[in-house]
Short mmCIF file of C-alpha atoms and ligand atoms in Angstrom, two decimals:
data_model
loop_
_atom_site.label_atom_id
_atom_site.label_comp_id
_atom_site.label_asym_id
_atom_site.label_seq_id
_atom_site.Cartn_x
_atom_site.Cartn_y
_atom_site.Cartn_z
CA MET A 1 -12.91 -17.80 -46.10
CA MET A 2 -16.74 -15.81 -46.08
CA ALA A 3 -17.95 -18.87 -44.47
CA ALA A 4 -15.57 -18.87 -41.74
CA ALA A 5 -15.53 -15.11 -41.42
CA GLU A 6 -19.37 -15.52 -40.94
CA SER A 7 -19.36 -18.29 -38.64
CA ALA A 8 -16.65 -16.90 -36.25
CA LYS A 9 -18.06 -13.32 -36.06
CA ARG A 10 -21.48 -15.17 -34.38
CA GLY A 11 -19.17 -16.45 -31.97
CA LEU A 12 -18.79 -19.82 -32.54
CA VAL A 13 -15.50 -21.53 -32.37
CA THR A 14 -14.72 -21.64 -36.14
CA LEU A 15 -11.68 -23.98 -37.34
CA LEU A 16 -10.49 -23.35 -41.88
CA ILE A 17 -8.99 -26.42 -42.80
CA GLU A 18 -7.17 -26.20 -46.50
CA LYS A 19 -4.63 -28.37 -47.78
CA ASN A 20 -2.65 -25.66 -49.62
CA GLU A 21 -0.23 -23.97 -48.38
CA TYR A 22 -1.64 -20.36 -48.72
CA MET A 23 -4.73 -19.61 -49.07
CA GLY A 24 -6.87 -18.86 -51.76
CA ARG A 25 -5.09 -20.30 -54.40
CA LYS A 26 -7.75 -20.31 -57.11
CA LEU A 27 -8.94 -17.03 -56.25
CA ARG A 28 -5.99 -15.21 -57.37
CA ILE A 29 -5.96 -16.47 -60.77
CA THR A 30 -9.34 -15.49 -61.11
CA GLY A 31 -10.34 -12.80 -64.28
CA LYS A 32 -6.51 -13.71 -65.44
CA GLY A 33 -5.05 -12.25 -62.05
CA ARG A 34 -7.62 -9.18 -61.78
CA CYS A 35 -10.30 -11.39 -59.77
CA ASN A 36 -13.96 -10.67 -61.48
CA VAL A 37 -15.17 -10.34 -58.07
CA THR A 38 -18.95 -10.21 -58.90
CA ASN A 39 -21.11 -8.84 -61.18
CA ALA A 40 -23.11 -5.16 -60.59
CA CYS A 41 -26.31 -6.26 -61.12
CA ASP A 42 -29.90 -6.60 -59.76
CA VAL A 43 -31.21 -10.31 -58.67
CA ARG A 44 -33.12 -10.72 -61.59
CA THR A 45 -30.43 -10.23 -63.77
CA PHE A 46 -28.27 -12.44 -61.83
CA MET A 47 -30.74 -15.22 -61.91
CA ALA A 48 -30.96 -14.89 -65.56
CA ASN A 49 -26.98 -15.45 -65.69
CA VAL A 50 -27.18 -18.73 -63.76
CA PRO A 51 -28.31 -21.51 -65.96
CA VAL A 52 -28.28 -24.41 -63.47
CA ASN A 53 -30.40 -24.58 -60.47
CA SER A 54 -30.90 -20.44 -59.84
CA LYS A 55 -34.32 -20.86 -57.76
CA PHE A 56 -32.23 -22.76 -55.35
CA LEU A 57 -30.11 -20.15 -54.80
CA TYR A 58 -32.59 -17.26 -54.45
CA SER A 59 -32.87 -17.16 -50.64
CA ALA A 60 -28.56 -16.65 -50.59
CA ILE A 61 -28.71 -13.77 -53.40
CA ASN A 62 -31.48 -12.13 -51.87
CA ARG A 63 -29.76 -12.51 -48.59
CA PHE A 64 -26.44 -11.50 -50.12
CA PRO A 65 -26.39 -9.68 -53.11
CA PRO A 66 -23.80 -8.31 -55.18
CA SER A 67 -24.63 -4.88 -53.46
CA ALA A 68 -23.68 -6.68 -50.56
CA ALA A 69 -20.41 -8.18 -51.71
CA MET A 70 -19.40 -4.88 -53.32
CA GLU A 71 -20.01 -3.17 -49.53
CA TYR A 72 -18.45 -6.10 -47.92
CA PHE A 73 -15.43 -5.61 -50.00
CA GLU A 74 -15.17 -1.96 -49.66
CA ARG A 75 -15.74 -2.35 -45.94
CA LEU A 76 -12.47 -4.65 -46.15
CA GLY A 77 -10.43 -2.16 -47.38
CA VAL A 78 -10.26 -3.33 -51.25
CA PRO A 79 -11.85 -0.25 -53.38
CA LEU A 80 -13.61 -1.67 -56.39
CA LYS A 81 -14.69 -0.71 -59.72
CA VAL A 82 -16.98 -1.15 -62.33
CA GLU A 83 -16.63 -2.37 -65.77
CA ARG A 84 -17.99 -3.16 -69.43
CA GLY A 85 -20.74 -5.42 -68.13
CA GLU A 86 -21.06 -4.79 -64.85
CA ARG A 87 -18.43 -6.80 -64.08
CA VAL A 88 -15.98 -5.71 -60.61
CA PHE A 89 -13.05 -5.73 -60.06
CA PRO A 90 -10.58 -4.45 -57.30
CA GLU A 91 -9.04 -1.35 -58.60
CA SER A 92 -5.85 -2.39 -58.08
CA ASP A 93 -6.74 -4.89 -60.69
CA ARG A 94 -5.16 -7.46 -58.30
CA ALA A 95 -6.87 -10.94 -57.28
CA ALA A 96 -4.14 -11.51 -54.43
CA ASP A 97 -5.94 -8.14 -52.39
CA ILE A 98 -9.53 -9.78 -52.45
CA SER A 99 -7.87 -13.14 -51.16
CA ALA A 100 -5.60 -11.27 -48.46
CA ALA A 101 -8.44 -9.01 -47.41
CA LEU A 102 -10.82 -12.46 -46.60
CA GLU A 103 -8.14 -13.87 -45.03
CA ARG A 104 -7.38 -10.98 -42.69
CA ASN A 105 -11.08 -10.64 -42.05
CA MET A 106 -11.54 -14.32 -41.38
CA ARG A 107 -8.53 -13.96 -38.91
CA GLU A 108 -9.68 -11.18 -37.32
CA CYS A 109 -12.86 -12.50 -36.94
CA GLY A 110 -11.31 -15.04 -34.63
CA VAL A 111 -10.89 -18.46 -37.69
CA ARG A 112 -8.27 -20.48 -36.47
CA LEU A 113 -6.79 -22.37 -39.56
CA LEU A 114 -5.64 -25.72 -39.76
CA ARG A 115 -3.15 -26.66 -42.82
CA ALA A 116 -3.98 -30.35 -43.54
CA GLY A 117 -6.52 -32.30 -46.15
CA VAL A 118 -9.36 -33.63 -45.44
CA LEU A 119 -10.32 -37.44 -45.15
CA GLY A 120 -13.77 -37.44 -44.99
CA ILE A 121 -16.52 -36.37 -42.36
CA GLU A 122 -17.59 -38.54 -39.37
CA THR A 123 -20.82 -39.06 -37.91
CA GLU A 124 -22.14 -40.17 -34.76
CA ASN A 125 -25.89 -41.35 -34.30
CA GLY A 126 -26.42 -39.49 -38.25
CA ALA A 127 -25.07 -36.37 -37.23
CA VAL A 128 -21.61 -34.48 -38.12
CA SER A 129 -18.73 -35.31 -35.36
CA ALA A 130 -15.92 -34.89 -36.65
CA VAL A 131 -13.85 -34.12 -39.29
CA LYS A 132 -11.47 -36.20 -40.46
CA THR A 133 -8.04 -34.83 -41.63
CA ASP A 134 -4.57 -36.34 -42.54
CA ARG A 135 -3.41 -34.72 -38.95
CA GLY A 136 -5.41 -35.84 -37.19
CA ALA A 137 -9.68 -36.17 -36.72
CA VAL A 138 -10.94 -32.83 -35.23
CA SER A 139 -14.40 -33.21 -33.27
CA CYS A 140 -17.34 -30.43 -34.46
CA ARG A 141 -20.87 -30.35 -34.14
CA ALA A 142 -20.69 -28.77 -37.67
CA ALA A 143 -18.92 -28.60 -41.12
CA ILE A 144 -19.37 -26.74 -43.91
CA VAL A 145 -18.10 -28.16 -46.91
CA CYS A 146 -16.69 -25.55 -49.67
CA THR A 147 -14.05 -27.56 -51.71
CA GLY A 148 -14.99 -25.99 -54.79
CA GLY A 149 -15.38 -28.28 -58.03
CA LEU A 150 -13.21 -30.01 -59.97
CA SER A 151 -11.49 -27.49 -62.41
CA TYR A 152 -7.80 -26.94 -62.23
CA PRO A 153 -7.01 -29.29 -59.95
CA ALA A 154 -3.48 -27.72 -59.48
CA THR A 155 -5.06 -25.06 -57.21
CA GLY A 156 -6.44 -27.59 -54.79
CA SER A 157 -10.22 -28.42 -56.16
CA THR A 158 -9.91 -31.73 -56.63
CA GLY A 159 -13.90 -32.58 -56.02
CA ASP A 160 -13.70 -34.15 -52.94
CA GLY A 161 -15.88 -33.04 -51.14
CA PHE A 162 -18.42 -34.98 -53.81
CA ASP A 163 -16.67 -37.77 -51.98
CA PHE A 164 -17.40 -36.34 -48.80
CA ALA A 165 -20.86 -36.17 -49.97
CA ARG A 166 -21.59 -39.37 -51.61
CA SER A 167 -20.23 -41.03 -48.38
CA LEU A 168 -22.72 -39.33 -46.26
CA GLY A 169 -25.67 -40.20 -48.17
CA HIS A 170 -25.97 -37.13 -50.48
CA THR A 171 -26.07 -37.98 -54.41
CA VAL A 172 -23.74 -35.75 -56.75
CA THR A 173 -24.70 -34.80 -60.54
CA PRO A 174 -21.85 -35.90 -62.35
CA PRO A 175 -19.79 -32.88 -62.89
CA ARG A 176 -18.85 -31.87 -66.11
CA ALA A 177 -16.96 -28.78 -67.83
CA SER A 178 -18.54 -25.67 -68.30
CA LEU A 179 -16.89 -22.38 -69.24
CA VAL A 180 -14.13 -24.68 -71.36
CA PRO A 181 -12.78 -24.04 -74.95
CA LEU A 182 -14.35 -26.54 -77.24
CA THR A 183 -13.23 -29.31 -79.41
CA SER A 184 -13.91 -29.85 -83.26
CA PRO A 185 -13.35 -32.86 -85.66
CA GLY A 186 -11.30 -32.31 -88.80
CA THR A 187 -8.23 -30.53 -89.08
CA LEU A 188 -9.88 -26.97 -89.47
CA CYS A 189 -8.57 -25.64 -86.41
CA ARG A 190 -5.35 -27.49 -86.30
CA ASP A 191 -4.51 -25.58 -89.68
CA LEU A 192 -5.33 -22.18 -88.16
CA MET A 193 -3.70 -22.94 -85.06
CA GLY A 194 -2.19 -20.06 -83.04
CA LEU A 195 -4.65 -17.45 -85.10
CA SER A 196 -6.57 -15.11 -82.85
CA LEU A 197 -9.30 -13.19 -83.86
CA ARG A 198 -10.72 -10.21 -82.52
CA ASN A 199 -13.92 -8.66 -83.10
CA VAL A 200 -15.59 -10.69 -84.48
CA ALA A 201 -19.12 -12.02 -83.73
CA VAL A 202 -19.80 -15.60 -82.89
CA THR A 203 -22.74 -17.24 -83.08
CA VAL A 204 -23.84 -21.35 -81.71
CA PHE A 205 -25.89 -23.37 -83.16
CA GLU A 206 -28.33 -26.49 -81.16
CA ASP A 207 -29.14 -28.69 -84.47
CA ASN A 208 -29.02 -25.85 -86.55
CA LYS A 209 -31.04 -23.80 -84.33
CA LYS A 210 -29.66 -20.30 -83.12
CA ILE A 211 -29.02 -20.85 -79.16
CA TYR A 212 -26.05 -18.19 -78.22
CA SER A 213 -24.28 -15.16 -79.54
CA ASP A 214 -21.19 -12.95 -78.32
CA PHE A 215 -18.95 -10.41 -79.76
CA GLY A 216 -15.50 -10.56 -78.83
CA GLU A 217 -12.21 -12.56 -79.28
CA LEU A 218 -11.62 -15.93 -80.14
CA LEU A 219 -8.67 -18.08 -80.34
CA PHE A 220 -7.87 -21.52 -83.12
CA THR A 221 -5.92 -24.13 -81.04
CA HIS A 222 -4.93 -27.35 -82.36
CA PHE A 223 -7.83 -28.98 -80.74
CA GLY A 224 -11.05 -26.89 -81.42
CA LEU A 225 -11.86 -23.17 -80.03
CA SER A 226 -10.70 -21.29 -77.19
CA GLY A 227 -10.85 -17.40 -75.98
CA PRO A 228 -13.75 -15.31 -73.96
CA THR A 229 -16.13 -15.69 -76.32
CA ILE A 230 -16.23 -19.90 -76.62
CA LEU A 231 -15.50 -19.84 -72.63
CA SER A 232 -19.03 -18.06 -72.67
CA ALA A 233 -20.08 -20.05 -75.17
CA SER A 234 -19.96 -23.04 -73.67
CA ALA A 235 -21.50 -22.79 -71.01
CA HIS A 236 -25.14 -22.90 -73.15
CA MET A 237 -23.88 -25.89 -74.98
CA ARG A 238 -24.86 -28.52 -72.30
CA ARG A 239 -26.94 -31.66 -74.56
CA PHE A 240 -22.98 -32.85 -76.19
CA GLY A 241 -23.64 -36.43 -77.35
CA GLU A 242 -27.28 -35.52 -77.49
CA ARG A 243 -27.66 -32.51 -79.87
CA SER A 244 -24.85 -31.05 -83.16
CA TYR A 245 -23.15 -27.77 -82.22
CA ARG A 246 -21.59 -25.52 -84.87
CA VAL A 247 -20.26 -22.47 -84.10
CA GLU A 248 -20.22 -19.91 -86.62
CA ILE A 249 -17.53 -16.78 -86.96
CA ASP A 250 -18.75 -13.48 -88.77
CA LEU A 251 -15.51 -12.30 -89.50
CA LYS A 252 -16.47 -8.75 -90.85
CA PRO A 253 -19.13 -7.72 -88.13
CA ALA A 254 -18.67 -4.13 -89.10
CA LEU A 255 -19.95 -4.65 -92.34
CA ASP A 256 -23.46 -6.08 -93.46
CA GLU A 257 -23.92 -8.56 -96.45
CA GLN A 258 -24.20 -5.23 -99.08
CA LYS A 259 -21.17 -3.17 -97.39
CA LEU A 260 -19.10 -6.32 -97.71
CA ASP A 261 -20.20 -7.47 -101.01
CA LYS A 262 -18.98 -3.59 -102.06
CA ARG A 263 -16.20 -4.07 -100.69
CA LEU A 264 -15.49 -7.36 -102.22
CA LEU A 265 -16.22 -6.07 -105.46
CA SER A 266 -13.76 -3.15 -104.76
CA ASP A 267 -10.66 -5.44 -103.60
CA PHE A 268 -11.63 -7.57 -106.77
CA GLU A 269 -11.32 -4.67 -108.98
CA LYS A 270 -8.14 -3.65 -107.29
CA HIS A 271 -6.81 -6.91 -107.79
CA LYS A 272 -8.51 -8.15 -111.04
CA ASN A 273 -5.86 -8.90 -113.12
CA ASN A 274 -4.19 -11.10 -109.57
CA ASP A 275 -5.02 -14.59 -108.58
CA PHE A 276 -8.04 -14.48 -106.09
CA ILE A 277 -5.39 -16.02 -103.56
CA ASN A 278 -4.17 -12.93 -103.48
CA SER A 279 -6.47 -10.35 -103.36
CA LEU A 280 -7.72 -11.58 -99.78
CA GLY A 281 -4.33 -9.47 -98.45
CA GLU A 282 -6.85 -6.74 -96.78
CA LEU A 283 -9.24 -8.76 -95.72
CA LEU A 284 -8.64 -11.27 -93.85
CA PRO A 285 -5.24 -12.60 -91.55
CA ARG A 286 -2.70 -14.12 -93.60
CA LYS A 287 -3.60 -17.69 -91.88
CA LEU A 288 -6.94 -18.13 -92.78
CA ILE A 289 -6.77 -16.55 -96.20
CA PRO A 290 -5.57 -20.34 -98.02
CA VAL A 291 -8.36 -21.74 -95.47
CA ALA A 292 -11.04 -19.21 -96.17
CA VAL A 293 -9.87 -19.89 -100.33
CA ARG A 294 -10.24 -23.73 -99.68
CA LEU A 295 -13.63 -23.35 -98.48
CA SER A 296 -15.40 -20.99 -100.80
CA GLY A 297 -14.36 -23.71 -103.46
CA ILE A 298 -13.03 -21.08 -105.86
CA ASP A 299 -9.60 -22.17 -107.12
CA GLY A 300 -6.95 -19.59 -105.96
CA ARG A 301 -5.63 -19.34 -109.10
CA THR A 302 -8.75 -17.90 -110.66
CA LYS A 303 -8.06 -14.29 -112.08
CA CYS A 304 -10.51 -11.91 -109.32
CA ASN A 305 -11.86 -10.41 -113.11
CA SER A 306 -13.59 -13.74 -113.81
CA ILE A 307 -14.89 -14.47 -110.44
CA THR A 308 -18.74 -15.18 -111.06
CA ARG A 309 -21.51 -13.04 -109.12
CA GLU A 310 -22.39 -16.59 -107.70
CA GLN A 311 -18.89 -17.44 -106.44
CA ARG A 312 -18.57 -14.19 -104.84
CA HIS A 313 -21.64 -14.61 -103.01
CA GLU A 314 -20.49 -18.13 -101.65
CA LEU A 315 -17.05 -15.72 -100.42
CA LEU A 316 -19.68 -13.51 -98.75
CA THR A 317 -21.61 -16.09 -97.23
CA LEU A 318 -18.19 -17.96 -95.58
CA LEU A 319 -17.12 -14.84 -94.16
CA LYS A 320 -19.88 -14.13 -92.59
CA HIS A 321 -20.81 -17.51 -91.59
CA PHE A 322 -17.81 -19.41 -91.30
CA PRO A 323 -18.71 -23.02 -90.08
CA VAL A 324 -16.94 -24.72 -87.10
CA GLU A 325 -18.32 -27.79 -85.78
CA ILE A 326 -17.95 -28.79 -82.37
CA ASP A 327 -18.28 -32.17 -81.11
CA GLY A 328 -17.05 -31.73 -77.13
CA THR A 329 -15.51 -29.95 -74.57
CA ARG A 330 -11.89 -30.27 -72.90
CA PRO A 331 -11.86 -31.92 -70.25
CA VAL A 332 -13.55 -30.78 -66.57
CA SER A 333 -9.58 -29.99 -65.36
CA GLU A 334 -9.41 -26.79 -67.84
CA ALA A 335 -12.59 -25.68 -67.31
CA ILE A 336 -13.11 -22.62 -65.70
CA VAL A 337 -16.21 -23.79 -63.48
CA THR A 338 -17.28 -27.38 -62.59
CA SER A 339 -21.30 -27.62 -63.59
CA GLY A 340 -22.79 -30.48 -61.82
CA GLY A 341 -22.35 -31.04 -58.08
CA VAL A 342 -24.05 -32.11 -54.97
CA ASN A 343 -27.74 -31.99 -55.47
CA VAL A 344 -29.27 -28.86 -54.45
CA ARG A 345 -32.96 -30.87 -53.60
CA GLU A 346 -30.83 -32.29 -50.60
CA ILE A 347 -29.86 -28.97 -49.80
CA ASP A 348 -32.03 -26.35 -47.29
CA PRO A 349 -31.87 -23.32 -49.84
CA ARG A 350 -32.40 -20.63 -46.48
CA THR A 351 -29.51 -22.12 -44.67
CA MET A 352 -27.34 -24.26 -46.80
CA ARG A 353 -27.75 -27.14 -44.79
CA SER A 354 -27.66 -30.74 -45.39
CA LYS A 355 -31.30 -31.87 -45.77
CA LEU A 356 -29.72 -35.84 -45.08
CA VAL A 357 -27.53 -35.13 -41.98
CA PRO A 358 -27.36 -32.35 -39.36
CA GLY A 359 -24.34 -30.83 -38.64
CA LEU A 360 -23.72 -30.59 -42.70
CA TYR A 361 -23.46 -27.51 -44.94
CA PHE A 362 -22.12 -26.99 -48.69
CA ALA A 363 -20.77 -23.51 -50.09
CA GLY A 364 -19.85 -22.73 -53.66
CA GLU A 365 -18.72 -24.66 -56.37
CA VAL A 366 -19.46 -27.83 -55.10
CA ILE A 367 -23.25 -27.10 -55.08
CA ASP A 368 -25.00 -28.35 -58.26
CA SER A 369 -25.43 -24.92 -59.23
CA ASP A 370 -23.10 -22.69 -61.85
CA ALA A 371 -23.03 -19.61 -64.18
CA TYR A 372 -21.90 -17.55 -67.00
CA THR A 373 -18.77 -15.43 -67.27
CA GLY A 374 -19.40 -11.91 -65.60
CA GLY A 375 -18.45 -12.50 -61.96
CA PHE A 376 -21.38 -14.98 -61.23
CA ASN A 377 -19.73 -17.58 -60.26
CA LEU A 378 -17.91 -16.19 -57.07
CA GLN A 379 -21.05 -14.29 -55.84
CA ILE A 380 -22.53 -17.90 -55.95
CA ALA A 381 -19.42 -18.79 -53.37
CA TRP A 382 -19.98 -15.50 -51.58
CA SER A 383 -23.78 -15.99 -51.42
CA THR A 384 -23.79 -19.62 -50.22
CA GLY A 385 -20.47 -19.20 -47.62
CA TYR A 386 -22.28 -15.98 -46.30
CA LEU A 387 -25.62 -17.91 -46.02
CA ALA A 388 -24.10 -21.16 -44.49
CA GLY A 389 -21.98 -19.22 -41.97
CA ASN A 390 -24.40 -17.07 -40.81
CA SER A 391 -26.49 -20.72 -40.34
CA VAL A 392 -24.64 -22.89 -38.96
CA ILE A 393 -25.50 -24.77 -35.57
C1 FAD B 401 -8.68 -19.57 -64.40
C2 FAD B 401 -10.11 -19.20 -63.65
C3 FAD B 401 -10.62 -18.38 -63.57
C4 FAD B 401 -11.86 -17.87 -63.07
N1 FAD B 401 -12.20 -16.31 -62.83
C5 FAD B 401 -12.90 -15.80 -62.24
C6 FAD B 401 -13.67 -14.66 -62.23
O1 FAD B 401 -12.75 -13.74 -62.63
N2 FAD B 401 -14.89 -14.69 -61.73
C7 FAD B 401 -15.77 -15.37 -61.14
O2 FAD B 401 -16.84 -15.33 -60.56
N3 FAD B 401 -15.55 -16.36 -61.27
C8 FAD B 401 -14.11 -17.06 -61.77
N4 FAD B 401 -13.48 -18.44 -61.93
C9 FAD B 401 -14.25 -19.39 -60.87
C10 FAD B 401 -14.46 -19.09 -59.34
O3 FAD B 401 -12.93 -19.42 -59.25
C11 FAD B 401 -14.65 -20.45 -58.81
O4 FAD B 401 -16.56 -20.67 -58.82
C12 FAD B 401 -14.69 -19.95 -56.83
O5 FAD B 401 -13.49 -20.09 -56.53
C13 FAD B 401 -15.12 -21.28 -56.38
O6 FAD B 401 -15.52 -21.00 -54.90
P1 FAD B 401 -15.42 -22.40 -53.89
O7 FAD B 401 -14.88 -21.63 -52.49
O8 FAD B 401 -16.23 -23.06 -54.32
O9 FAD B 401 -13.79 -22.99 -54.45
P2 FAD B 401 -12.52 -23.01 -54.73
O10 FAD B 401 -12.33 -21.86 -54.69
O11 FAD B 401 -12.39 -24.32 -55.68
O12 FAD B 401 -11.73 -23.38 -53.02
C14 FAD B 401 -11.75 -24.40 -52.90
C15 FAD B 401 -11.12 -25.22 -51.72
O13 FAD B 401 -10.99 -25.75 -50.75
C16 FAD B 401 -9.57 -26.67 -50.82
N5 FAD B 401 -10.05 -28.28 -50.45
C17 FAD B 401 -10.43 -29.24 -51.54
N6 FAD B 401 -10.10 -30.24 -50.95
C18 FAD B 401 -10.03 -30.24 -49.32
C19 FAD B 401 -9.61 -31.15 -48.75
N7 FAD B 401 -9.98 -32.49 -48.64
N8 FAD B 401 -8.87 -31.28 -47.59
C20 FAD B 401 -8.19 -29.67 -47.46
N9 FAD B 401 -8.84 -28.31 -48.35
C21 FAD B 401 -9.34 -28.48 -49.67
C22 FAD B 401 -8.80 -26.32 -52.14
O14 FAD B 401 -7.70 -26.19 -51.89
C23 FAD B 401 -9.17 -24.94 -52.28
O15 FAD B 401 -8.59 -23.63 -51.34
C24 FAD B 401 -12.19 -18.71 -62.46
C25 FAD B 401 -11.74 -19.85 -62.41
C26 FAD B 401 -11.19 -20.04 -62.63
C27 FAD B 401 -10.00 -21.71 -62.74
#
């Protein structure tokens, strides 16, 4: 929609081909229906949040930075607000407002709409000549492929653009999941299924080296871990198969080791004649207690007054470094973002033009670049779409 509007503004006859019944289907579910539309940061900070091919995006982000995107949406009549971590949302908290504004703008700029599924892109003498759809072919001088990735395919992002690119000679970095729940071997997570922890600190280790930490919410599921901290963490875990990964959860981040030790001492004193398993009710959620007792190595029936200093120390270490082995991610269809895509070396970063096929352009998630959470992925779509729309033909 961004690319089409910008192209039409320049007086080009522009047709947007969308296979869904309505526009912006994925956009409407972004940010849990609130749409984290961008991040109110400078270009440098933006780049630091793009782990894959950030250099390629430099021109696009400089030409249409987050500040420009914010102005753009406000000018389209969507007031915005900035929240924690510079995340930008519509004041209305309605993602549909962003989608509707883009659609309205696009129509006002003169973009025509064709509801059809694109089947491929045709060339004549090596240059784009037509777009083949299930409702016939449309001849054209240029085509911008904005088909997204492979995530949440029910929204329409079914990876078709990767096939179009491949069939025109482009290489596509194999798509994989990013911002995705993590899988864990064994039964630990299954035993804790449904348990949601708020205000915990999460640290990721790659081959025992700390690579990421975050604070917030986490959820145990039948397959492993999910929730906001985990989705963010997953974007940093890119070498499954080559490296081993472990997540450590600090269940009591507000208490340093000394304070937690004092707290354990006082809880054990209070429950001195009770079984250990019955002493943790004020410290941990109910579901976690039997698992924590098992992992602590202390027999649950041990009386609290006979727990040794060493045992208490073991328990403390467990509470501050609760370990969860991670062996992979859920599939790309369940990921917020698809990593991989059309090889950036084959796209001109100043125009989004294919270096291989005259008249072919790319924008958005179909390109091999993706970012962390915080509004960065949509900003990549806005910036590359803006650039493609302003460069086409
Ligand atoms: C649940 C969820 C929440 C998210 N929340 C955020 C957020 O808050 N902030 C953020 O920055 N990012 C978020 N993202 C990521 C963001 O939505 C994507 O990066 C972004 O939508 C990519 O835009 P795009 O235009 O490249 O592709 P898409 O939004 O995937 O759009 C591609 C469009 O192309 C159409 N299409 C595909 N193939 C064909 C074909 N053959 N013929 C015709 N039409 C076709 C599709 O129907 C679709 O409408 C979220 C993603 C998900 C799944």
